[in-house]
XYZ file of C-alpha atoms in Angstrom:
535
model
C -116.961 78.496 -72.726
C -118.413 81.717 -74.295
C -120.846 81.763 -77.417
C -118.243 83.405 -79.467
C -115.494 80.764 -78.336
C -117.434 77.990 -79.002
C -118.569 79.374 -82.815
C -114.664 80.254 -83.274
C -113.883 76.666 -82.263
C -116.477 75.230 -84.351
C -115.207 77.051 -87.403
C -111.545 75.894 -86.781
C -112.705 72.305 -87.093
C -114.261 73.165 -90.614
C -111.208 75.254 -91.423
C -109.187 73.959 -94.572
C -105.800 74.190 -93.762
C -102.983 75.729 -96.257
C -100.203 73.381 -96.471
C -97.666 75.829 -97.968
C -94.668 77.578 -96.565
C -95.119 81.033 -95.274
C -92.088 82.903 -96.081
C -90.054 84.352 -93.315
C -86.900 85.796 -94.651
C -85.473 89.029 -96.022
C -85.910 88.645 -99.982
C -88.900 90.350 -101.656
C -92.517 88.499 -101.093
C -96.239 89.299 -101.125
C -98.553 89.778 -98.448
C -101.531 87.656 -98.640
C -104.987 89.656 -97.582
C -107.696 87.200 -97.112
C -110.381 85.978 -94.727
C -109.881 82.837 -93.295
C -113.544 81.665 -94.392
C -112.584 81.804 -97.689
C -109.622 79.626 -97.178
C -110.460 76.795 -99.429
C -111.042 78.958 -102.242
C -107.401 81.354 -101.568
C -105.696 77.905 -101.112
C -106.380 76.643 -104.582
C -104.848 79.965 -106.248
C -102.106 79.953 -103.716
C -100.897 76.470 -104.905
C -100.611 77.986 -108.425
C -98.917 80.738 -107.050
C -96.552 78.767 -104.882
C -95.967 76.464 -108.165
C -94.846 79.208 -109.914
C -91.876 80.018 -107.518
C -93.493 83.211 -105.714
C -92.597 84.076 -102.277
C -95.742 84.945 -99.911
C -96.464 85.369 -96.512
C -100.091 84.711 -95.053
C -101.561 84.149 -91.773
C -103.089 80.745 -90.986
C -103.597 81.081 -86.857
C -106.662 82.847 -86.454
C -104.663 84.910 -83.774
C -106.346 88.085 -82.332
C -105.170 91.069 -80.201
C -103.087 94.351 -80.515
C -99.720 92.379 -80.766
C -100.903 90.157 -84.036
C -102.131 93.625 -85.525
C -98.761 95.029 -84.975
C -97.243 91.896 -86.566
C -99.741 92.269 -89.660
C -98.745 95.953 -90.091
C -95.025 94.974 -89.772
C -95.670 92.326 -92.495
C -97.374 94.441 -94.923
C -94.495 97.167 -94.480
C -91.750 94.859 -95.519
C -93.735 93.492 -98.305
C -93.229 94.365 -101.977
C -96.758 93.896 -102.669
C -100.289 92.958 -101.241
C -102.130 90.319 -102.835
C -106.017 91.165 -101.837
C -108.791 88.389 -102.035
C -111.852 90.098 -101.721
C -115.304 88.764 -100.843
C -118.217 89.768 -99.046
C -116.927 87.680 -95.743
C -113.440 89.549 -96.163
C -114.694 92.841 -96.412
C -116.951 92.262 -93.039
C -113.372 91.434 -91.370
C -111.991 94.308 -89.129
C -108.581 92.950 -90.217
C -109.033 93.005 -94.115
C -109.972 96.421 -93.914
C -107.285 97.133 -91.714
C -104.547 95.482 -94.045
C -106.194 97.340 -97.298
C -105.674 100.795 -95.492
C -101.952 99.799 -94.237
C -101.065 98.615 -97.642
C -102.389 101.821 -99.049
C -100.526 103.792 -96.358
C -97.302 102.385 -97.420
C -97.674 102.699 -100.965
C -97.705 99.186 -101.530
C -98.734 97.545 -104.986
C -102.232 96.068 -104.358
C -103.674 93.144 -106.422
C -107.299 92.520 -105.757
C -108.669 89.245 -106.790
C -112.486 89.221 -106.306
C -113.684 85.814 -104.912
C -117.422 86.634 -105.157
C -119.418 88.034 -108.152
C -121.547 90.394 -106.015
C -118.894 91.883 -103.743
C -120.033 94.945 -102.335
C -117.327 97.352 -101.859
C -117.898 99.743 -98.512
C -117.819 103.485 -99.474
C -114.670 104.033 -97.028
C -112.620 101.304 -99.397
C -114.104 102.153 -102.857
C -111.733 105.058 -103.467
C -108.801 102.968 -102.690
C -109.746 100.219 -104.883
C -111.911 101.102 -107.597
C -108.891 102.248 -109.917
C -106.859 98.980 -109.360
C -106.691 96.319 -112.241
C -108.557 93.310 -110.587
C -109.066 89.656 -111.593
C -111.797 87.102 -111.017
C -111.201 84.313 -108.781
C -115.199 83.508 -108.539
C -115.658 82.260 -112.251
C -115.045 77.973 -112.230
C -115.111 78.392 -116.224
C -112.590 80.861 -116.466
C -110.583 80.572 -113.204
C -107.125 79.222 -115.301
C -107.423 81.996 -117.521
C -107.817 84.898 -114.418
C -105.192 82.930 -112.343
C -102.451 83.130 -115.376
C -103.524 86.890 -115.589
C -102.703 87.226 -112.006
C -99.545 85.294 -112.329
C -98.236 87.508 -115.195
C -98.655 90.621 -113.388
C -97.307 89.716 -109.924
C -93.447 91.556 -109.040
C -91.208 89.265 -110.717
C -88.765 90.045 -108.040
C -90.805 88.261 -105.350
C -90.149 84.978 -107.232
C -87.838 82.439 -105.056
C -84.552 82.602 -107.123
C -82.296 79.700 -106.406
C -83.598 75.918 -106.031
C -81.102 73.735 -104.919
C -80.467 69.671 -104.264
C -77.377 68.958 -102.219
C -74.344 70.585 -104.148
C -76.349 70.963 -107.427
C -78.410 74.257 -108.247
C -81.439 73.024 -109.973
C -83.378 75.932 -111.177
C -83.940 79.433 -111.032
C -86.983 81.836 -111.497
C -85.737 85.066 -110.575
C -86.238 88.373 -111.859
C -82.871 89.908 -110.517
C -80.409 91.511 -113.038
C -77.549 89.899 -111.001
C -77.168 86.651 -109.337
C -74.142 85.192 -107.470
C -73.930 81.107 -106.967
C -74.039 80.203 -103.281
C -71.300 78.665 -101.551
C -71.359 74.785 -101.618
C -72.808 74.426 -105.196
C -70.117 72.717 -107.744
C -72.940 71.661 -110.519
C -75.320 73.888 -112.233
C -77.963 71.684 -113.170
C -79.418 71.351 -117.005
C -81.542 74.065 -117.826
C -81.448 75.942 -114.667
C -81.272 79.237 -115.465
C -82.804 78.518 -119.019
C -84.821 81.811 -120.336
C -84.040 83.907 -117.366
C -84.777 87.171 -119.361
C -83.891 89.461 -116.758
C -80.369 88.046 -115.981
C -77.905 90.454 -116.938
C -75.115 89.212 -115.011
C -73.965 85.818 -113.389
C -71.301 85.347 -110.615
C -70.032 81.923 -110.313
C -67.894 81.819 -107.478
C -64.836 79.755 -106.718
C -66.601 76.152 -106.218
C -68.852 75.442 -109.345
C -67.201 72.984 -111.500
C -69.848 71.890 -114.109
C -72.555 73.627 -115.875
C -74.817 71.239 -117.399
C -76.584 71.359 -120.889
C -78.698 74.331 -121.669
C -77.966 75.944 -118.058
C -77.949 79.820 -119.364
C -79.661 78.966 -122.561
C -81.710 81.979 -123.712
C -80.868 84.312 -121.120
C -81.281 87.405 -123.648
C -80.237 90.072 -121.389
C -76.847 88.091 -120.259
C -74.107 90.884 -121.456
C -70.750 88.782 -119.982
C -69.639 85.318 -118.829
C -66.395 84.715 -116.927
C -65.508 81.005 -116.314
C -62.955 81.108 -113.789
C -60.522 78.419 -113.353
C -62.644 75.948 -111.232
C -65.200 75.549 -113.892
C -63.700 72.667 -115.818
C -66.918 71.481 -118.107
C -69.861 73.220 -119.710
C -72.482 71.221 -121.335
C -74.237 71.441 -124.895
C -75.931 74.498 -125.469
C -75.128 76.096 -122.130
C -75.030 79.662 -123.567
C -77.036 79.122 -126.521
C -79.172 82.042 -127.852
C -77.532 84.486 -125.112
C -78.076 87.016 -127.895
C -76.442 89.941 -125.945
C -73.476 88.414 -124.554
C -70.600 90.658 -125.849
C -67.494 89.184 -124.011
C -66.176 85.836 -122.996
C -63.285 84.614 -120.818
C -62.512 81.053 -120.005
C -59.632 80.447 -117.574
C -59.505 76.652 -117.188
C -56.859 74.921 -119.109
C -58.713 71.695 -119.167
C -62.095 73.177 -120.150
C -64.331 70.728 -121.986
C -66.591 73.241 -124.012
C -69.637 71.251 -124.997
C -71.215 71.297 -128.614
C -73.113 74.460 -129.670
C -72.041 75.932 -126.128
C -72.160 79.645 -127.565
C -74.168 79.129 -130.569
C -76.301 82.076 -131.796
C -74.290 84.626 -129.290
C -74.992 87.168 -131.953
C -73.180 89.978 -130.042
C -70.515 88.007 -128.779
C -67.568 90.048 -129.987
C -64.448 89.344 -127.526
C -63.589 85.855 -126.487
C -60.646 85.011 -124.720
C -59.808 81.420 -124.618
C -57.121 79.722 -122.209
C -54.203 78.296 -124.035
C -54.382 74.971 -122.372
C -57.736 74.271 -124.342
C -57.244 71.360 -126.784
C -60.556 70.931 -128.288
C -63.418 73.211 -129.623
C -66.560 71.200 -129.744
C -68.723 71.058 -132.683
C -70.971 74.190 -133.044
C -69.245 76.148 -130.002
C -69.587 79.193 -131.839
C -71.813 78.661 -134.494
C -73.587 81.896 -135.918
C -71.946 84.296 -133.680
C -72.168 86.980 -136.067
C -70.304 89.625 -134.049
C -67.095 87.872 -133.872
C -64.450 89.452 -136.120
C -61.520 87.850 -135.016
C -60.419 85.225 -132.487
C -56.625 83.842 -131.010
C -57.275 80.193 -130.779
C -55.716 78.653 -127.766
C -52.101 77.272 -128.436
C -52.697 73.743 -127.345
C -55.704 73.328 -129.673
C -55.648 70.189 -131.454
C -59.170 69.724 -133.144
C -61.655 72.256 -134.103
C -65.262 70.494 -134.193
C -67.962 70.165 -137.003
C -69.498 73.907 -137.553
C -67.221 75.224 -134.799
C -67.475 78.874 -136.367
C -70.069 78.178 -138.946
C -72.110 81.370 -139.889
C -69.405 83.592 -137.930
C -70.725 86.505 -140.849
C -68.117 88.808 -139.617
C -65.109 86.473 -138.983
C -62.324 88.080 -141.221
C -59.245 85.780 -140.565
C -58.113 82.973 -138.669
C -54.783 81.687 -137.593
C -54.386 77.683 -136.869
C -52.140 77.239 -133.547
C -49.403 74.905 -134.358
C -50.813 71.806 -132.862
C -54.100 71.639 -134.767
C -54.147 68.637 -136.887
C -57.982 68.333 -137.992
C -60.704 70.947 -139.415
C -64.006 69.176 -138.717
C -66.786 69.101 -141.151
C -68.193 72.432 -142.064
C -66.097 74.448 -139.602
C -66.020 77.924 -141.564
C -69.447 77.336 -143.415
C -71.048 80.456 -144.079
C -68.295 82.542 -142.786
C -68.943 85.211 -145.679
C -66.500 87.815 -144.618
C -63.378 85.144 -144.017
C -60.677 86.604 -146.270
C -57.639 84.959 -144.744
C -57.219 81.405 -143.507
C -53.398 80.356 -142.347
C -53.037 76.604 -141.863
C -50.186 75.125 -139.632
C -47.741 72.677 -140.788
C -49.420 70.007 -138.677
C -52.879 69.970 -140.190
C -53.879 66.540 -141.669
C -57.539 66.795 -142.307
C -59.736 69.312 -144.102
C -63.296 68.176 -143.401
C -66.317 68.221 -145.844
C -67.525 71.759 -146.591
C -65.049 72.997 -144.570
C -64.951 76.566 -146.149
C -68.182 76.144 -147.683
C -69.889 79.596 -148.735
C -66.661 81.501 -147.444
C -67.514 84.209 -150.349
C -64.532 86.362 -149.613
C -62.024 83.760 -149.224
C -59.420 84.469 -152.300
C -56.645 81.938 -151.518
C -55.428 78.954 -149.520
C -52.448 77.096 -149.101
C -52.669 73.366 -148.265
C -49.940 72.192 -146.208
C -47.603 68.982 -146.902
C -49.112 66.772 -144.154
C -52.930 67.141 -145.456
C -54.118 63.566 -146.146
C -57.582 64.029 -146.365
C -59.679 66.889 -147.921
C -63.669 66.494 -147.370
C -66.092 66.625 -150.454
C -67.184 70.367 -151.468
C -64.385 71.972 -149.403
C -64.894 74.979 -151.474
C -68.278 74.947 -152.634
C -69.715 78.431 -152.631
C -66.232 80.444 -152.557
C -67.393 82.585 -155.372
C -64.332 84.770 -154.925
C -61.741 82.105 -154.843
C -58.565 82.312 -157.126
C -55.438 80.454 -155.780
C -55.346 76.962 -154.455
C -51.641 76.228 -153.322
C -50.731 72.661 -152.287
C -47.150 72.496 -150.888
C -44.983 70.278 -153.504
C -43.900 67.815 -150.816
C -47.922 66.720 -150.154
C -47.828 63.251 -150.942
C -51.780 63.100 -151.144
C -52.608 66.051 -153.080
C -51.317 68.358 -155.660
C -52.273 71.928 -157.319
C -51.836 72.595 -161.288
C -52.520 76.143 -162.472
C -54.650 76.850 -159.153
C -56.852 73.635 -159.626
C -56.714 71.093 -156.825
C -56.480 67.344 -157.591
C -55.688 64.215 -155.670
C -51.615 63.397 -156.043
C -52.165 61.329 -159.332
C -54.664 63.525 -160.714
C -57.286 60.924 -161.214
C -59.818 63.151 -159.216
C -60.399 66.697 -159.832
C -61.524 68.026 -156.514
C -61.905 72.015 -157.238
C -61.508 74.608 -159.869
C -61.610 77.951 -158.547
C -64.684 79.952 -159.094
C -62.428 83.116 -160.120
C -59.894 81.278 -162.057
C -60.406 84.232 -164.892
C -60.438 81.503 -167.763
C -63.476 80.790 -170.059
C -62.414 77.604 -171.568
C -60.879 74.511 -169.313
C -60.102 71.131 -170.543
C -60.036 68.543 -167.720
C -56.778 66.170 -167.951
C -56.899 63.094 -169.284
C -55.930 61.356 -166.401
C -59.172 62.206 -164.331
C -61.539 59.520 -163.673
C -63.704 61.144 -161.200
C -65.107 64.865 -161.236
C -65.638 65.393 -157.758
C -68.492 66.889 -155.807
C -68.938 70.536 -156.312
C -65.747 70.621 -158.259
C -66.828 73.459 -160.854
C -69.460 74.985 -158.788
C -69.872 78.854 -159.558
C -67.345 79.409 -161.712
C -67.636 81.581 -164.754
C -66.206 79.050 -167.567
C -68.241 79.031 -170.815
C -66.936 75.672 -171.751
C -65.598 72.444 -169.906
C -64.249 69.580 -172.127
C -64.589 66.204 -170.438
C -62.094 63.479 -171.764
C -63.610 60.010 -172.137
C -61.322 58.979 -168.523
C -64.072 60.121 -166.704
C -66.595 57.586 -165.400
C -68.165 59.389 -162.508
C -69.602 63.070 -162.298
C -70.080 64.007 -158.654
C -72.926 65.668 -156.816
C -73.312 69.430 -157.839
C -70.347 69.097 -160.158
C -71.145 71.999 -162.356
C -73.547 73.583 -160.237
C -74.388 77.240 -160.831
C -71.966 77.289 -163.764
C -74.305 80.021 -165.408
C -72.249 80.657 -168.341
C -71.773 77.015 -169.805
C -74.481 76.789 -172.630
C -73.540 73.437 -173.884
C -72.129 70.168 -172.133
C -70.946 66.886 -173.908
C -70.568 63.967 -171.529
C -68.251 61.351 -172.979
C -69.361 57.819 -173.175
C -67.160 56.425 -170.750
C -69.272 58.232 -167.919
C -71.715 55.757 -166.283
C -73.129 57.844 -163.225
C -74.102 61.574 -162.893
C -74.889 62.371 -159.353
C -77.220 64.710 -157.661
C -77.778 68.345 -158.838
C -74.921 67.968 -161.179
C -76.311 70.876 -163.529
C -78.807 72.550 -161.078
C -78.605 76.259 -161.484
C -76.995 76.256 -164.851
C -79.242 78.859 -166.015
C -77.810 79.353 -169.660
C -77.551 75.727 -170.212
C -79.396 74.801 -173.639
C -77.972 71.307 -174.789
C -76.505 68.277 -172.763
C -75.469 65.055 -174.702
C -75.989 62.136 -172.533
C -74.331 58.845 -173.891
C -76.407 55.336 -173.489
C -73.617 54.356 -171.195
C -74.707 56.523 -168.338
C -77.336 54.615 -166.660
C -77.650 55.973 -163.062
C -79.192 59.746 -162.488
C -79.085 61.539 -159.253
C -82.294 63.931 -158.117
C -82.394 67.432 -159.206
C -79.870 67.113 -162.094
C -81.212 69.825 -164.132
C -83.220 71.901 -161.471
C -83.070 75.749 -162.599
C -82.062 74.653 -166.077
C -85.606 75.804 -167.636
C -84.409 75.636 -171.387
C -82.208 72.733 -171.429
C -82.646 70.045 -173.686
C -80.802 66.584 -173.421
C -79.441 64.896 -176.458
C -79.490 61.243 -176.201
C -80.895 57.940 -178.003
C -84.730 57.408 -177.541
C -84.249 53.872 -175.985
C -81.589 54.993 -173.919
C -81.766 55.322 -169.713
C -81.085 59.410 -170.625
C -84.378 59.280 -172.433
C -86.462 57.276 -169.702
C -85.046 59.545 -167.092
C -86.138 62.780 -168.914
C -89.660 61.220 -169.763
C -90.098 60.644 -166.089
C -88.931 64.305 -165.114
C -90.860 66.071 -168.122
C -87.496 67.334 -169.388
C -87.191 67.843 -173.195
C -84.959 65.823 -175.142
C -84.206 64.558 -178.639
C -81.770 62.398 -180.444
C -78.729 63.266 -182.159
C -78.855 64.909 -185.649
């Protein structure tokens, strides 16, 4: 055994083995250039790079000879970039110097990492390295900072694209603009492509059946989505926040669309849903602000809560013949919605169903509607006409005002009715939540049949200056007079013993007329609201 061989054997015994996969395939990868004497330092940094899913090739064999040099040259030529770990030991190695020159020859991106503070660059290499941006791998105190800087600068196309476990695609950290799901994958796992900013197109193939929650959430460059017939279920928020998506095609008749599946897809304008779909879950198209119209599936039966809420450009909607329920807030905030055509089978209109639909002027309520939620027309500032089918057994309209069938509850007085004065019929015992909100009425006469004033009942009635509550009323709910900016006097009798919060919020000049020892007087004193006895 020669002395050189003995030294090499001794070095190998001390050598820290790198327990990481060295990539050997056709995809983009990083060539790792380093001295084996620096293995311990290099290994710590490579572990971070591996954890971040980058592909890289390195030599851990200590081989020598012309054939080995040729392999190094070939590996560099096929690489996307070269990660160069610089130390005095590396620069004394003939292999490292050869690797630097070869990388330069093939015009590879070089990323220098200085492992020693006192690295001396030979004159022959100085010209090649001096203008390259580098990071320090030598300072223990700042190593995390510099390694993060390195990670952020590495070519994104060298990241390992798809991680799978059996038939499940678990994760993707690829920078490719276009990807295809490989054969054998039937499930795309939760958050698998979440925030893959570069992804523009995805080919799901003919085997994928399920997309789990948030699978593609935040893929802000994704431009279109085609869900073939084999995709039968997508979970909650699967394509949420895909802000560049302009078109969507869903082919499966049995598709289960998860809650908030396409929420905040702000550019989504073209939606084609298979006619066989029976339910659209809550928030499915919430805040799809580019959506102007949509043909709902002919077999649809239920629109979930907030399904089309805040679709600010949606102008018209027609309910297919099988729809029986519009859930709470389904069109909340659709400020451009002008036309809503309900079919004859609709039975339930949920709470705040058309809240803040500021362009809606009229609505025809079919005969089978048996449940209308509170605040259905809250904030509908252009509403003029409400017409209830005369055959309806639960509700009726009288001069465009919506009541329950026996007129014991007034549900909605249209904001744009055109009248200055309205006298509530003496059959009414309950003024429903938000019943008169946003009206331009100057005077509302409340009969002594009323016992309950609902939440926000007179909210933002900005023309009313005076209100008299009859002594039949025992309760005034939250925000009843909130935003009544012209309101000066409200007479509240001793009979009222329950007061909600924010009753006179925004009524800066109001004075409550009440008896000194009444519950109303105590309420005013606690809330610092002006009050006085009736004169």
